[in-house]
mmCIF file of C-alpha atoms and ligand atoms in Angstrom:
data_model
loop_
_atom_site.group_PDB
_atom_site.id
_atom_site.type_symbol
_atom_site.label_atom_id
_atom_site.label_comp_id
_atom_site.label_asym_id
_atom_site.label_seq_id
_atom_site.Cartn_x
_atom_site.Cartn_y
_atom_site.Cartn_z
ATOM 1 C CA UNK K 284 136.952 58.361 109.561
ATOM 2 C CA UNK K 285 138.617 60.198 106.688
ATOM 3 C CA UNK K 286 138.937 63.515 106.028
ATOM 4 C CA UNK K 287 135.482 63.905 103.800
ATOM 5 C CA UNK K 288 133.594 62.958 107.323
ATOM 6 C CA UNK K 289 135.216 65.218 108.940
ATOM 7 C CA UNK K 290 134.704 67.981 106.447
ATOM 8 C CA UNK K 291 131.141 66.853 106.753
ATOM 9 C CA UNK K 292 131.154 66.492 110.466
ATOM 10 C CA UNK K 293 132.206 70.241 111.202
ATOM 11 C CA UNK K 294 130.331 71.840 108.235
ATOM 12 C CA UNK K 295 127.162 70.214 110.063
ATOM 13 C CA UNK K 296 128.061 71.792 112.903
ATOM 14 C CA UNK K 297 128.462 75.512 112.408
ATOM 15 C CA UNK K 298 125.239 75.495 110.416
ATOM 16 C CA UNK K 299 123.904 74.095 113.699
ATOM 17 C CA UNK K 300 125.561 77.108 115.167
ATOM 18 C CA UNK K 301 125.101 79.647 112.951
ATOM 19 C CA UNK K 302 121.135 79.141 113.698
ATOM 20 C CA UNK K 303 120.973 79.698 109.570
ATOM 21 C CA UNK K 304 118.398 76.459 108.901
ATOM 22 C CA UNK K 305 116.034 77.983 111.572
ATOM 23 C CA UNK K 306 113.400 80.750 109.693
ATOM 24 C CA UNK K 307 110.272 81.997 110.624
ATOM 25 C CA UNK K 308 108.353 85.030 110.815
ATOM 26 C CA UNK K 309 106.424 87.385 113.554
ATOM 27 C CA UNK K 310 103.591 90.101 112.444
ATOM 28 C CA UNK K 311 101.598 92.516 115.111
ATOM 29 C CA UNK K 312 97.883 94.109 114.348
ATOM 30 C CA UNK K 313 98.881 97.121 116.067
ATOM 31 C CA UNK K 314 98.917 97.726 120.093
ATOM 32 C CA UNK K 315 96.654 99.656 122.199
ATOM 33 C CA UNK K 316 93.926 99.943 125.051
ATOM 34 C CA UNK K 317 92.752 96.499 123.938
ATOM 35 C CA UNK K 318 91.254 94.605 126.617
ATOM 36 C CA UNK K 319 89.064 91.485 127.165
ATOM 37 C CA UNK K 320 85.974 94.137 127.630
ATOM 38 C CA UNK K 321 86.992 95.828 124.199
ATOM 39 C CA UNK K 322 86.839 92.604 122.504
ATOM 40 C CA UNK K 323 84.141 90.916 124.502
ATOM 41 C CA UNK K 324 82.413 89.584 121.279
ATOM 42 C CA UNK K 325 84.245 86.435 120.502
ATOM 43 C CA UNK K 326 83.023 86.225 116.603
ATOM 44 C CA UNK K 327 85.109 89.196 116.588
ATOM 45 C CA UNK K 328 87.908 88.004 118.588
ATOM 46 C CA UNK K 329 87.908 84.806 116.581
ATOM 47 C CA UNK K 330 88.529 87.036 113.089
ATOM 48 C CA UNK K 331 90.991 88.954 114.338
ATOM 49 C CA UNK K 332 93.223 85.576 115.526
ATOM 50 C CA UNK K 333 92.145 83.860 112.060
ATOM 51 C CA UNK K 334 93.033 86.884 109.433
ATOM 52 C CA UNK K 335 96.579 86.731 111.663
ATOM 53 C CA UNK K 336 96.659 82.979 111.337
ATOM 54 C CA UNK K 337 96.342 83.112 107.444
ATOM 55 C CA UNK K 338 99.038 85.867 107.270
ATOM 56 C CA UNK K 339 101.219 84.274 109.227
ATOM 57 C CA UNK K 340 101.196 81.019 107.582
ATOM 58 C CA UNK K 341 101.557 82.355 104.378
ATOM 59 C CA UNK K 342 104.584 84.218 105.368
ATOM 60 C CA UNK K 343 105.687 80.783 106.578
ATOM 61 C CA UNK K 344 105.047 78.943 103.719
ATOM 62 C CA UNK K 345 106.636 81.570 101.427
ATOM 63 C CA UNK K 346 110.131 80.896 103.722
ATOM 64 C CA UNK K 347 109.574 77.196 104.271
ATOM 65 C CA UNK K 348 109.845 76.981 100.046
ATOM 66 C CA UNK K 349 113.120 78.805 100.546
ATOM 67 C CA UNK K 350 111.205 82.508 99.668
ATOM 68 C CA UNK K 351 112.597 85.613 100.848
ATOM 69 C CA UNK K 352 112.590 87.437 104.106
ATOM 70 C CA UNK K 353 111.152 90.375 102.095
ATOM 71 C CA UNK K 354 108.502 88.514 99.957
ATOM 72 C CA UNK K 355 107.236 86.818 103.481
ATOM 73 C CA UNK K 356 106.963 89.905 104.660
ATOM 74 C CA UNK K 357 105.035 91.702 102.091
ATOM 75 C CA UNK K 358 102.762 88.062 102.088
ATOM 76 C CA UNK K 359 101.684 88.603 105.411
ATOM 77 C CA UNK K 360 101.052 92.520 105.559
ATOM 78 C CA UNK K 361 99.439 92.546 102.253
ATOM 79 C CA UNK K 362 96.808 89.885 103.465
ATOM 80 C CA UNK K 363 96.519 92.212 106.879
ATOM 81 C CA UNK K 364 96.452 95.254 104.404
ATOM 82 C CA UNK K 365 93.585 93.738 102.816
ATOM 83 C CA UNK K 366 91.479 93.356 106.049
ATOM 84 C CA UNK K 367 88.995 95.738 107.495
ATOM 85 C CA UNK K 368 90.252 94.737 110.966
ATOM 86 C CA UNK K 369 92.904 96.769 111.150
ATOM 87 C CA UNK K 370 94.257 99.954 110.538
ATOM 88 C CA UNK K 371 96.047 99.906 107.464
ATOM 89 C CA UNK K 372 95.299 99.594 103.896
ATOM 90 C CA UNK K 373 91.544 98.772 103.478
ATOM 91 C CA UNK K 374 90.754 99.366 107.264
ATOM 92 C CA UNK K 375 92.992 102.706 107.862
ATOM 93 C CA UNK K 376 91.677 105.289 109.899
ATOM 94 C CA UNK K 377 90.604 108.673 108.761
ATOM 95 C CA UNK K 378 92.092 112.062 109.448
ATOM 96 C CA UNK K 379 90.417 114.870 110.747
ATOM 97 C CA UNK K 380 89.333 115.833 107.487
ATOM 98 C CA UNK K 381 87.840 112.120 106.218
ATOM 99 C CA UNK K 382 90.450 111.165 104.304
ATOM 100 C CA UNK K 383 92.817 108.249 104.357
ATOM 101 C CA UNK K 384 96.344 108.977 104.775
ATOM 102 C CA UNK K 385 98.814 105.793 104.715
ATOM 103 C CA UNK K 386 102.282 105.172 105.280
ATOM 104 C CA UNK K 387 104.313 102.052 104.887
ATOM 105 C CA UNK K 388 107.675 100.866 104.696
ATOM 106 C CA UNK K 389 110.269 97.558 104.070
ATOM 107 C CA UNK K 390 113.608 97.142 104.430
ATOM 108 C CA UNK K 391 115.964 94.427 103.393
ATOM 109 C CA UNK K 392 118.764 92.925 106.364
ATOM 110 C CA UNK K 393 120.728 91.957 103.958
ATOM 111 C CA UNK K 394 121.490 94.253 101.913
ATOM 112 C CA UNK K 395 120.377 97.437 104.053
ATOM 113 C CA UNK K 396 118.114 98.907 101.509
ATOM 114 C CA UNK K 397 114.752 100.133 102.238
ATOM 115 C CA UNK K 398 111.764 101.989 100.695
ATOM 116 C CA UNK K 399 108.624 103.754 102.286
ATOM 117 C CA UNK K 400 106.000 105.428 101.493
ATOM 118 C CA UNK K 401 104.069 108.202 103.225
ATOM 119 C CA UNK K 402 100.439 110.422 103.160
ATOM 120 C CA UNK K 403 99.215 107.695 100.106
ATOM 121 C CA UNK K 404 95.655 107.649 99.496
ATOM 122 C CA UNK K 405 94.629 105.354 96.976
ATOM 123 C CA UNK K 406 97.134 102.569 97.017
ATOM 124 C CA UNK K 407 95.512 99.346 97.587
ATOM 125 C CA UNK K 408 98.592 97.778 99.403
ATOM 126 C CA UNK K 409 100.854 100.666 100.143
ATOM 127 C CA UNK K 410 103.319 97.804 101.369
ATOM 128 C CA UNK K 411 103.650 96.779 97.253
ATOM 129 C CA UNK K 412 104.631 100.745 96.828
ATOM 130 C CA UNK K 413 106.874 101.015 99.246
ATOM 131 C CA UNK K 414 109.203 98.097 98.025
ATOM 132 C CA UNK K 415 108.837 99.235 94.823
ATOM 133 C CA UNK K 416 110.304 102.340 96.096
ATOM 134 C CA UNK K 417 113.776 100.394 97.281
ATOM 135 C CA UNK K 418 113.453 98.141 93.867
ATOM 136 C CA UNK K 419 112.881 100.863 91.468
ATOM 137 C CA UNK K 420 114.148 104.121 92.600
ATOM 138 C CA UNK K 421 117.566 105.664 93.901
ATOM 139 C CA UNK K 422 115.252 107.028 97.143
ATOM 140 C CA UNK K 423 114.046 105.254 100.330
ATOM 141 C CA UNK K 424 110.973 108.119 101.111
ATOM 142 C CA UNK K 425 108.800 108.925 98.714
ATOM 143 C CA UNK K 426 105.098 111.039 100.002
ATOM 144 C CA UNK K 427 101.741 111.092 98.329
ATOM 145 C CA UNK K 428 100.607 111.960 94.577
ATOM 146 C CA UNK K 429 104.487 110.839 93.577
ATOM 147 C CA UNK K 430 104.052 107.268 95.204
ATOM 148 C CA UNK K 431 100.808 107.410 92.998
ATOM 149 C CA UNK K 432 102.705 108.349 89.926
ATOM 150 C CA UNK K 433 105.553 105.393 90.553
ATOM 151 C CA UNK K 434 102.699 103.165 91.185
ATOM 152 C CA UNK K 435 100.703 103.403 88.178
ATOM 153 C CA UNK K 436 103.928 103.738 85.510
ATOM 154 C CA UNK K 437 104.913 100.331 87.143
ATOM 155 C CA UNK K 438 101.466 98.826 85.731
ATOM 156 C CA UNK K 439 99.678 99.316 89.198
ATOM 157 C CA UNK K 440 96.150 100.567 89.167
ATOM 158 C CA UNK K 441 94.505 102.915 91.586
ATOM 159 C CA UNK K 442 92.209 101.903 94.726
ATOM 160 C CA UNK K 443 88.734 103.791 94.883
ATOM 161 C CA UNK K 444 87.473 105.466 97.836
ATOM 162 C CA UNK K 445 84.917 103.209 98.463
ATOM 163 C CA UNK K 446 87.580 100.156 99.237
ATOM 164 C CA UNK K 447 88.711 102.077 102.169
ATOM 165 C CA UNK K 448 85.125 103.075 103.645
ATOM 166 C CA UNK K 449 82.895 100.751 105.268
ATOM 167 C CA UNK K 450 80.030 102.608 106.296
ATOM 168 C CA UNK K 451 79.410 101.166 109.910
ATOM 169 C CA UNK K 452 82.897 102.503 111.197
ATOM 170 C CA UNK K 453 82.737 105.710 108.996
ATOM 171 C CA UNK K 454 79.367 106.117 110.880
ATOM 172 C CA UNK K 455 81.077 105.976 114.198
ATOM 173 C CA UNK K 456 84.139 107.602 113.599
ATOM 174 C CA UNK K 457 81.357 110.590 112.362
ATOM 175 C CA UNK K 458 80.301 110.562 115.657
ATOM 176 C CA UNK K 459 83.980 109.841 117.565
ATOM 177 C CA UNK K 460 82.365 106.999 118.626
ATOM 178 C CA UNK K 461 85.051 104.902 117.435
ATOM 179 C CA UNK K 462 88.758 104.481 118.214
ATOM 180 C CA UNK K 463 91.090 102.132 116.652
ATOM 181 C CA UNK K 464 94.451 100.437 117.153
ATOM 182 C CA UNK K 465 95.454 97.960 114.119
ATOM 183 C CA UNK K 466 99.066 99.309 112.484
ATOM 184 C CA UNK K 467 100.244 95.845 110.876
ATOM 185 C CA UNK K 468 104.209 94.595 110.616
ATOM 186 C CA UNK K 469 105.746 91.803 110.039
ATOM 187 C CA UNK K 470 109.595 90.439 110.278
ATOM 188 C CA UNK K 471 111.368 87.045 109.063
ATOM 189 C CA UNK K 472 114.152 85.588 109.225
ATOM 190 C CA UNK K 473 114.597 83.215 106.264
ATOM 191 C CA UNK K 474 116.284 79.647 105.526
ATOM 192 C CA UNK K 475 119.381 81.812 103.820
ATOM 193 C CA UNK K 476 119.569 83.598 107.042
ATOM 194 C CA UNK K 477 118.419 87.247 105.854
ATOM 195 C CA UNK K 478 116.512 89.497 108.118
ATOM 196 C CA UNK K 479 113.492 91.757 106.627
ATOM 197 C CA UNK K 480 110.740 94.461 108.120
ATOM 198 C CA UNK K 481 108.121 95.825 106.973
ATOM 199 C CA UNK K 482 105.251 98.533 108.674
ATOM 200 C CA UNK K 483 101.848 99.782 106.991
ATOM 201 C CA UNK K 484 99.432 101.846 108.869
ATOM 202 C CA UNK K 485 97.013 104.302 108.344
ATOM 203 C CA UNK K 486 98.270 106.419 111.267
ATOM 204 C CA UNK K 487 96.897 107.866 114.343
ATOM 205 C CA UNK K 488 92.483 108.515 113.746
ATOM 206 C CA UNK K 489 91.811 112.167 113.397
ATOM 207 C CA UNK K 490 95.376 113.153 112.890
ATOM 208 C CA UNK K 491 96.503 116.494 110.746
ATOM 209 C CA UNK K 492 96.480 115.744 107.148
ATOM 210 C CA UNK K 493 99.879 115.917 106.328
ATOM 211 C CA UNK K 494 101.110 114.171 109.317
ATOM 212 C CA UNK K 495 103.521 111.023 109.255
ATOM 213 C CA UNK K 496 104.284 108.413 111.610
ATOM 214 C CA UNK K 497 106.877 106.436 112.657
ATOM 215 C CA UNK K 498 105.923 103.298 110.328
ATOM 216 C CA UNK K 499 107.554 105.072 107.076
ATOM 217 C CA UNK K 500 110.394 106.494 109.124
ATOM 218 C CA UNK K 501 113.779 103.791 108.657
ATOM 219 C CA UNK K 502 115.097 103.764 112.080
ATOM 220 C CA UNK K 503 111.900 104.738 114.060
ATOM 221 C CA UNK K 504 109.100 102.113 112.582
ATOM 222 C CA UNK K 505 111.054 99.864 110.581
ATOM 223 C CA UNK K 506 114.416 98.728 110.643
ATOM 224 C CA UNK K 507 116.468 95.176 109.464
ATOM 225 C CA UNK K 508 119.897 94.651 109.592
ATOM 226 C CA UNK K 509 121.003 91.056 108.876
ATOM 227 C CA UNK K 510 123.888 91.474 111.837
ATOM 228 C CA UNK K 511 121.043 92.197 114.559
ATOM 229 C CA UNK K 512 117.674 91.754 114.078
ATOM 230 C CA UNK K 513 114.369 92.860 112.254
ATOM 231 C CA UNK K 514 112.274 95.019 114.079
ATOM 232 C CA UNK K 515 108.404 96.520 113.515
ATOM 233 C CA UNK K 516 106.676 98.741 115.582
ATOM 234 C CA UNK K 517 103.282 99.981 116.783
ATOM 235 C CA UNK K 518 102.067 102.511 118.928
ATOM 236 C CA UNK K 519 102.148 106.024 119.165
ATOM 237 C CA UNK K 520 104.210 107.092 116.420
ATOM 238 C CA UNK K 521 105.596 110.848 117.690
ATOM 239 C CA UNK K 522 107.342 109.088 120.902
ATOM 240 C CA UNK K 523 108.885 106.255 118.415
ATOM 241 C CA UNK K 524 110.483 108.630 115.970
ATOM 242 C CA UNK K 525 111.917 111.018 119.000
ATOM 243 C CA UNK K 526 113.426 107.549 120.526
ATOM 244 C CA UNK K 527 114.428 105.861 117.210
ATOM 245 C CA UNK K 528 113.269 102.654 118.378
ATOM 246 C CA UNK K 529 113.676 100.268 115.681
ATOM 247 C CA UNK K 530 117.221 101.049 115.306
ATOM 248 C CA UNK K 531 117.940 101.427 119.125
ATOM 249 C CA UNK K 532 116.734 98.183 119.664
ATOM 250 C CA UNK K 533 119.647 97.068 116.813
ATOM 251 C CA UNK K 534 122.089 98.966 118.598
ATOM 252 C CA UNK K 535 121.860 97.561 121.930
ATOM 253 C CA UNK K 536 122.306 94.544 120.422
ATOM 254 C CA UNK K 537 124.970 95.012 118.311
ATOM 255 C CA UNK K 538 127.153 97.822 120.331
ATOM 256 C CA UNK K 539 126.467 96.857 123.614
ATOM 257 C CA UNK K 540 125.920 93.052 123.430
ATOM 258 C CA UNK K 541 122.135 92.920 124.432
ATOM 259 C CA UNK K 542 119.736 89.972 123.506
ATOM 260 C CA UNK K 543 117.403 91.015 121.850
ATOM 261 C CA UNK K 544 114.739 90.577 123.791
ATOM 262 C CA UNK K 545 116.587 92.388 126.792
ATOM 263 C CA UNK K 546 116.982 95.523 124.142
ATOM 264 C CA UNK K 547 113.324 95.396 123.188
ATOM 265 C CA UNK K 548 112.269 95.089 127.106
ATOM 266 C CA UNK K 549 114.875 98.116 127.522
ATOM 267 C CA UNK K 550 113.194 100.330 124.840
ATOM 268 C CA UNK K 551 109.547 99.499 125.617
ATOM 269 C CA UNK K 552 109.543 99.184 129.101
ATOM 270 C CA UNK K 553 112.398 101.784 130.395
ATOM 271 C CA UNK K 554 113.015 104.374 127.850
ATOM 272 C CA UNK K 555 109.248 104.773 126.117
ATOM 273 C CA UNK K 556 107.644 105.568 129.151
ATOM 274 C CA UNK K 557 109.935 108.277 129.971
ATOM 275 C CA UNK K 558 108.301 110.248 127.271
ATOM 276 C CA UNK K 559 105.020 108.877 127.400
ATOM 277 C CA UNK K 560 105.285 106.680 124.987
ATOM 278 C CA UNK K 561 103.083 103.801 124.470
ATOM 279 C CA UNK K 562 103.024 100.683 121.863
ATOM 280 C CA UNK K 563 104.861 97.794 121.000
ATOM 281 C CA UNK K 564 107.656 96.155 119.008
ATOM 282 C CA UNK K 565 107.761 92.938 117.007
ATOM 283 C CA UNK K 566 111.572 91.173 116.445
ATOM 284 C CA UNK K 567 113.708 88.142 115.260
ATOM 285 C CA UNK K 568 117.181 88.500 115.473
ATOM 286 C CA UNK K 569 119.872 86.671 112.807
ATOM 287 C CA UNK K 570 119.784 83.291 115.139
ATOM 288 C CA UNK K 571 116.008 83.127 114.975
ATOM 289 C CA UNK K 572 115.003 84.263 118.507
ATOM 290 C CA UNK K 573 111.914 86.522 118.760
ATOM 291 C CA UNK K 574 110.285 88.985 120.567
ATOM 292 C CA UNK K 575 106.829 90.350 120.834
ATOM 293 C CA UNK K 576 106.844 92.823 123.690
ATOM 294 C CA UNK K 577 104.252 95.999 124.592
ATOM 295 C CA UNK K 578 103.548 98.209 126.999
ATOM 296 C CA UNK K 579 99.724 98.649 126.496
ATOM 297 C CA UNK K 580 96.804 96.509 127.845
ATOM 298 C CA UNK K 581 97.244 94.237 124.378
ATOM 299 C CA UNK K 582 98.922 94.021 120.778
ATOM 300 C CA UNK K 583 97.574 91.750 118.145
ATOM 301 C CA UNK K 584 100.542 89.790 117.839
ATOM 302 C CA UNK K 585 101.763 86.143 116.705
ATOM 303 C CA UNK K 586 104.589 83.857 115.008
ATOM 304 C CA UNK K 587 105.460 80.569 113.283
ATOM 305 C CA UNK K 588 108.703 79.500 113.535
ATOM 306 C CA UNK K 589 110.651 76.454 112.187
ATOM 307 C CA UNK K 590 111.617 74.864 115.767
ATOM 308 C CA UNK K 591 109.021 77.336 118.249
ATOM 309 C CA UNK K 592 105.879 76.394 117.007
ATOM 310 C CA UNK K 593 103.306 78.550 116.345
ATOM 311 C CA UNK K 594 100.647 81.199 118.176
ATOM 312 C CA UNK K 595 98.415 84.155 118.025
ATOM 313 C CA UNK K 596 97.960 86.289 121.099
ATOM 314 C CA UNK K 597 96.083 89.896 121.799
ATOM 315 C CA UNK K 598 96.035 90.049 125.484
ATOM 316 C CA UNK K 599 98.999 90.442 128.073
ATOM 317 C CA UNK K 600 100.234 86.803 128.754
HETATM 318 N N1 LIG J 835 102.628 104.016 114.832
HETATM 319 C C1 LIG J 835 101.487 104.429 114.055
HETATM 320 C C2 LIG J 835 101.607 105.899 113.779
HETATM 321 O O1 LIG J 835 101.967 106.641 114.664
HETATM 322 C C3 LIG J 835 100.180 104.184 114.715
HETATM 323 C C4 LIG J 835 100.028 102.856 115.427
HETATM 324 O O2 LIG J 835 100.915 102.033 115.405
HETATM 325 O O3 LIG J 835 98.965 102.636 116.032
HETATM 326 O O4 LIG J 835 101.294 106.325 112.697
#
């Protein structure tokens, strides 16, 4: 053996260790009182699973062509975006006044930079907006008619109402009939070993115009840092700001030497309740590991990953 094999040899070998050829990515469809009874019709238990199915592998086949954390990312929420099933983008929910109000954000592990996006109203994919935010501008937050502005100098074209309104929900939400869970994230790790997140949602139904979740807030919704992990939340926004989850969850990892799925079972399971909070958290940490974990009867939830397979899930396991 001369000293090329051996070169060879231990090369092989960190990359082994490093975890850096595994990838894959992790979305949710938002978390909630969803039960077997809630989603007792199984043609619509069967689209939910097969709209997170496409999403997820094109995230996966976006990475597995050596594409960015970030662009899998924005692959996989845009196509959940574009789905009445949940609530974001084309499905969001409607404030107390009618009106869709959506918030979304991204942020890049690797270099630490992020964009969101809050109160938009006729962005098609407010996911697009918000990394267009971190690409083009010096901010990270950007609200309403601005986003709008950005949006359509950078060759973007505005959504009509109707795209958001399908008139069998907007008939039941008339009547407060209707309640819905469905904030969408996604995280990847990818083959260069760089963490992203990203969050879209059209909030909490019925809430104040004006008001703004967790999913556009860096820290609270959304957070990737390529030392720790990727993280996206769901649930009920107010409690995840107060408790910065997305970042905590980094924390314990990084400052007090957590897994990350012991920080994320911390967060969710320990600290949440203490102030009511309910929801869940999607993650994948810089070796690949992941963790889908919730404290409410279900989260639409799934992965594909290079060496763990692949599945979709909605009810506690
Ligand atoms: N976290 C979102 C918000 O508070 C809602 C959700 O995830 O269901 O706006």
């Amino acid at each position: 053996m001369n000293l090329r094999h051996i070169f060879l040899i231990c090369f092989f070998n960190c990359f082994i260790h490093t975890g850096q050829n595994k990838f894959g990515i992790v979305i949710h469809g938002g978390a909630g009182n969803i039960t077997e009874e809630s989603m007792k019709d199984p043609a619509k238990k069967e689209e939910y699973l097969r709209t997170m199915k496409i999403a997820l592998d094109s995230g996966y086949a976006l990475l597995e062509r050596g594409g960015k954390a970030t662009e899998a990312v924005m692959k996989a929420i845009t196509i959940l975006e574009d789905s009445p099933l949940f609530n974001a983008g084309r499905g969001s929910v409607w404030n107390s006044e009618g009106e869709v109000e959506m918030d979304a954000s991204i942020m890049d592990g690797r270099s630490m930079k992020a964009g969101s996006v809050c109160g938009v109203k006729k962005i098609r994919n407010p996911i697009l907006a918000a990394h267009l935010v971190m690409e083009q501008t010096p901010h990270v937050l950007l609200c309403g008619n601005s986003v709008e502005q950005l949006w359509v100098k950078s060759g973007g074209t505005l959504t009509p109402n109707a795209w958001f309104i399908d008139t069998t929900t907007w008939l039941r939400w008339k009547q407060r009939l209707h309640k819905k869970h469905g904030t969408v994230g996604a995280v990847a790790l990818d083959k260069s070993g760089n963490l992203a997140a990203g969050t879209s949602t059209g909030g909490m139904q019925d809430k104040m115009p004006g008001r703004v979740g967790d999913a556009p807030i860096i820290g609270a919704g959304t957070y990737a840092d390529n030392n720790g992990c990727a993280i996206s939340c769901t649930g009920h926004g107010e409690m995840f700001i107060r408790m910065h989850v997305a970042s905590h969850i980094n924390d314990l990892m990084l400052y007090a030497n957590m897994k990350l799925s012991d920080a994320v079972k911390k967060i969710i399971h320990q600290e949440l309740p203490k102030i009511n909070g309910t929801g869940g958290v999607i993650g994948i940490d810089k070796n690949g590991n992941i963790a889908m974990d919730f404290n409410t009867p279900g989260m639409f939830r799934g992965y594909k990953h290079s060496s763990k397979g692949s599945e979709v899930l909605i009810f506690k396991q």
